[in-house]
Amino acid sequence: MTKPLRAGLVGLGSMGRHHARVLAGLDGVDFVGVVDPMGDKFGAAQGVPVLNTVEELIALGVDYTVVACPTHLHEEVGLALADAGVCALIEKPVADTVEGARRLVEAFESRGLVAGVGHIERCNPALRSLRARLEAGELGDVYQVVTRRQGPFPHRIADVGVVKDLATHDIDLTGWVTGRQYVSIAAHTVSKSGREHEDMVSAVGRLDDGTMVNHLVNWLSPLKERFTSVTGERGCFIADTLTADLTFHSNAAVTTEWEALQAFRGVSEGDMIRYAIPKREPLQVEHELFRDAVLGEPADICTLRQGMRTVEVAAAVLASATNGGTVHIDPVEHVAAR
């Protein structure tokens, strides 16, 4: 039998506690230690040693580590792990700056280490089913992707605004489900909560195949919503990632004998299908995929390069909101490839 991988964790915050729970029960993995200078305030360490430094964790002989500390520490922690030859699954966004993301990519790639980014929406059952159906051509040509992600302010977030914290989910999932790249973005932001960072963003973008993209993201709403729609030639898919439901509204195109309307290739309301899909916990799936990648098996993880691209697009969103114009983004070959 293959010897279990030795895994560590950095950070016992809101997300880190969930990572600890999954790591403790993950097949083929021994959870051996966690780093948090604040200690285990919530009793979430699953019985493993709670350490003060990343160096202490590395000394335990870990094969990989999950990085779930505040975003501004991702680069420092990630570089230390790379220097020690330790693979890493880094929570999203991979870094708080484009330059930091690039340094992480170089550090892990130059050493041939497996590293990924925790863009967990890729593991949501509704979006995985949607992506597979788009790959199979069930929608035909894709015209538009629309996302809405809103809800109350998450008090755990202190170091970034809504663009880097929440909108990066939608940026990544849009590129992932379509297999395309952003080439332009225009955005507006507002700050209403008294914090230094933005609380709401509305963005319009374009992908490299001409698909239009719309994102509305905020943490100012009492309504919690996680909505993704993809409209195309044959209808519209709608994914609710809160409930992991996927529905399809078909385009029941009909012919018309009215000569004045024949020039318009319109649509009409057709059947609606709600798919029955297996619903496994996305975080469990994310960990299984990363474990398999570390073992050298084929696994569809979000790579550091793809995570870096998301940070680049998020930076373009903020630049557009500051400058009041459209920001053009150079495409990067294969970064969003399936």
mmCIF file with all atom_site columns, C-alpha atoms in Angstrom, residues 35 53-60 80:
data_model
loop_
_atom_site.group_PDB
_atom_site.id
_atom_site.type_symbol
_atom_site.label_atom_id
_atom_site.label_alt_id
_atom_site.label_comp_id
_atom_site.label_asym_id
_atom_site.label_entity_id
_atom_site.label_seq_id
_atom_site.pdbx_PDB_ins_code
_atom_site.Cartn_x
_atom_site.Cartn_y
_atom_site.Cartn_z
_atom_site.occupancy
_atom_site.B_iso_or_equiv
_atom_site.pdbx_formal_charge
_atom_site.auth_seq_id
_atom_site.auth_comp_id
_atom_site.auth_asym_id
_atom_site.auth_atom_id
_atom_site.pdbx_PDB_model_num
ATOM 1  C CA . VAL A 1 35 ? 0.162  26.664 12.330 1.00 0.00 ? 35 VAL A CA 1
ATOM 2  C CA . THR A 1 53 ? 5.625  29.040 12.773 1.00 0.00 ? 53 THR A CA 1
ATOM 3  C CA . VAL A 1 54 ? 5.667  27.546 9.307  1.00 0.00 ? 54 VAL A CA 1
ATOM 4  C CA . GLU A 1 55 ? 9.233  26.379 9.950  1.00 0.00 ? 55 GLU A CA 1
ATOM 5  C CA . GLU A 1 56 ? 7.998  24.191 12.819 1.00 0.00 ? 56 GLU A CA 1
ATOM 6  C CA . LEU A 1 57 ? 5.431  22.636 10.508 1.00 0.00 ? 57 LEU A CA 1
ATOM 7  C CA . ILE A 1 58 ? 8.017  21.978 7.807  1.00 0.00 ? 58 ILE A CA 1
ATOM 8  C CA . ALA A 1 59 ? 10.200 20.274 10.409 1.00 0.00 ? 59 ALA A CA 1
ATOM 9  C CA . LEU A 1 60 ? 7.439  17.680 10.915 1.00 0.00 ? 60 LEU A CA 1
ATOM 10 C CA . ALA A 1 80 ? 8.686  29.355 2.579  1.00 0.00 ? 80 ALA A CA 1
#
